């Protein structure tokens, strides 16, 4: 794996799209699995102890595209984007940090938070979707792109790291506020939000959950995806105690991320 490091605020070379924005601190190329990503994140957390880190997962180009639009539809984000000189790297970094802080504040605003009970059946999964959920959790590497971008997110809490790569643009996706509700709920099960892609959310925890803890996670996933009698839920309840990662789909056809598997 090749790691390219960037200083926060470092300007891009003209015509080169190697980062999401001025808070991208690393680009990982030739990634073979989450073991590579987690090793890189461990080193980067030592470099940026006062910030949170969040990385891309599946299809970083599409993730960047939808994240840009998800940012623009949030209150005042578009107005903020017009208030600086695009050719001034210092001004760009300051404006992008202001937008990030604005999004984090929206996520933390009580009147914008999505209540967990309201998410019942919000993903309306099919049996095929749940089979894909099992496959993704059996091997989270299957949908991981060979290129991963790592964002430094200057926020105080892990759940607010989502502001660094806000996503959920299409009408049938969970939007950023729904994704934040899911991130908060999974934190209650000991999972930290690790990565977001064009269709998937990835979480990790220090150790795999116990059987009882995994059953509680599955109960919450049934709440989100429905089909309580599906065999996939039993398969996940057996699988999760052997895994210290969790993968969820936030887009309508999240199983299509498996088609992006790297050779």
PDB file of C-alpha atoms in Angstrom, residues 1-6 17-20 24-44 53-57 60 144-151 194-195 262:
ATOM      1  CA  UNK A   1       0.000   0.000   0.000  1.00  0.00           C
ATOM      2  CA  UNK A   2       1.182   3.513  -0.804  1.00  0.00           C
ATOM      3  CA  UNK A   3       0.363   6.313   1.646  1.00  0.00           C
ATOM      4  CA  UNK A   4       0.423   9.960   0.585  1.00  0.00           C
ATOM      5  CA  UNK A   5       0.187  12.408   3.466  1.00  0.00           C
ATOM      6  CA  UNK A   6      -1.137  15.963   3.301  1.00  0.00           C
ATOM      7  CA  UNK A  17      -8.407  15.660  -7.619  1.00  0.00           C
ATOM      8  CA  UNK A  18      -6.496  13.592  -5.081  1.00  0.00           C
ATOM      9  CA  UNK A  19      -8.431  14.759  -2.002  1.00  0.00           C
ATOM     10  CA  UNK A  20     -11.959  15.519  -0.877  1.00  0.00           C
ATOM     11  CA  UNK A  24      -7.937  15.286   3.686  1.00  0.00           C
ATOM     12  CA  UNK A  25      -4.788  14.207   5.528  1.00  0.00           C
ATOM     13  CA  UNK A  26      -3.998  10.967   3.704  1.00  0.00           C
ATOM     14  CA  UNK A  27      -4.624   9.090   0.489  1.00  0.00           C
ATOM     15  CA  UNK A  28      -4.137   5.332   0.656  1.00  0.00           C
ATOM     16  CA  UNK A  29      -3.583   3.567  -2.676  1.00  0.00           C
ATOM     17  CA  UNK A  30      -3.312  -0.153  -3.260  1.00  0.00           C
ATOM     18  CA  UNK A  31      -5.442  -0.908  -0.210  1.00  0.00           C
ATOM     19  CA  UNK A  32      -6.039  -4.638   0.158  1.00  0.00           C
ATOM     20  CA  UNK A  33      -8.354  -4.578   3.167  1.00  0.00           C
ATOM     21  CA  UNK A  34      -9.421  -2.845   6.330  1.00  0.00           C
ATOM     22  CA  UNK A  35      -6.310  -4.127   8.080  1.00  0.00           C
ATOM     23  CA  UNK A  36      -4.359  -1.636   5.937  1.00  0.00           C
ATOM     24  CA  UNK A  37      -6.822   1.151   6.698  1.00  0.00           C
ATOM     25  CA  UNK A  38      -6.909   0.565  10.436  1.00  0.00           C
ATOM     26  CA  UNK A  39      -3.115   0.453  10.648  1.00  0.00           C
ATOM     27  CA  UNK A  40      -2.919   3.793   8.818  1.00  0.00           C
ATOM     28  CA  UNK A  41      -5.590   5.305  11.055  1.00  0.00           C
ATOM     29  CA  UNK A  42      -3.710   4.257  14.185  1.00  0.00           C
ATOM     30  CA  UNK A  43      -0.663   6.187  13.005  1.00  0.00           C
ATOM     31  CA  UNK A  44      -2.719   9.197  11.929  1.00  0.00           C
ATOM     32  CA  UNK A  53     -10.649  10.707  11.594  1.00  0.00           C
ATOM     33  CA  UNK A  54     -13.133   9.353   9.082  1.00  0.00           C
ATOM     34  CA  UNK A  55     -12.326   7.606   5.826  1.00  0.00           C
ATOM     35  CA  UNK A  56     -14.061   6.688   2.589  1.00  0.00           C
ATOM     36  CA  UNK A  57     -15.259   3.144   1.983  1.00  0.00           C
ATOM     37  CA  UNK A  60     -14.804   7.250  -3.241  1.00  0.00           C
ATOM     38  CA  UNK A 144     -13.619  -1.525   0.102  1.00  0.00           C
ATOM     39  CA  UNK A 145     -12.097   0.513  -2.695  1.00  0.00           C
ATOM     40  CA  UNK A 146      -8.380   0.196  -3.454  1.00  0.00           C
ATOM     41  CA  UNK A 147      -8.135   3.955  -2.853  1.00  0.00           C
ATOM     42  CA  UNK A 148      -9.157   5.341   0.526  1.00  0.00           C
ATOM     43  CA  UNK A 149      -9.187   9.009   1.558  1.00  0.00           C
ATOM     44  CA  UNK A 150      -8.813   9.943   5.213  1.00  0.00           C
ATOM     45  CA  UNK A 151     -10.402  13.089   6.603  1.00  0.00           C
ATOM     46  CA  UNK A 194     -14.949   4.347  10.880  1.00  0.00           C
ATOM     47  CA  UNK A 195     -15.852   4.938   7.230  1.00  0.00           C
ATOM     48  CA  UNK A 262     -11.451  -5.063  -6.193  1.00  0.00           C
TER      49      UNK A 262
END
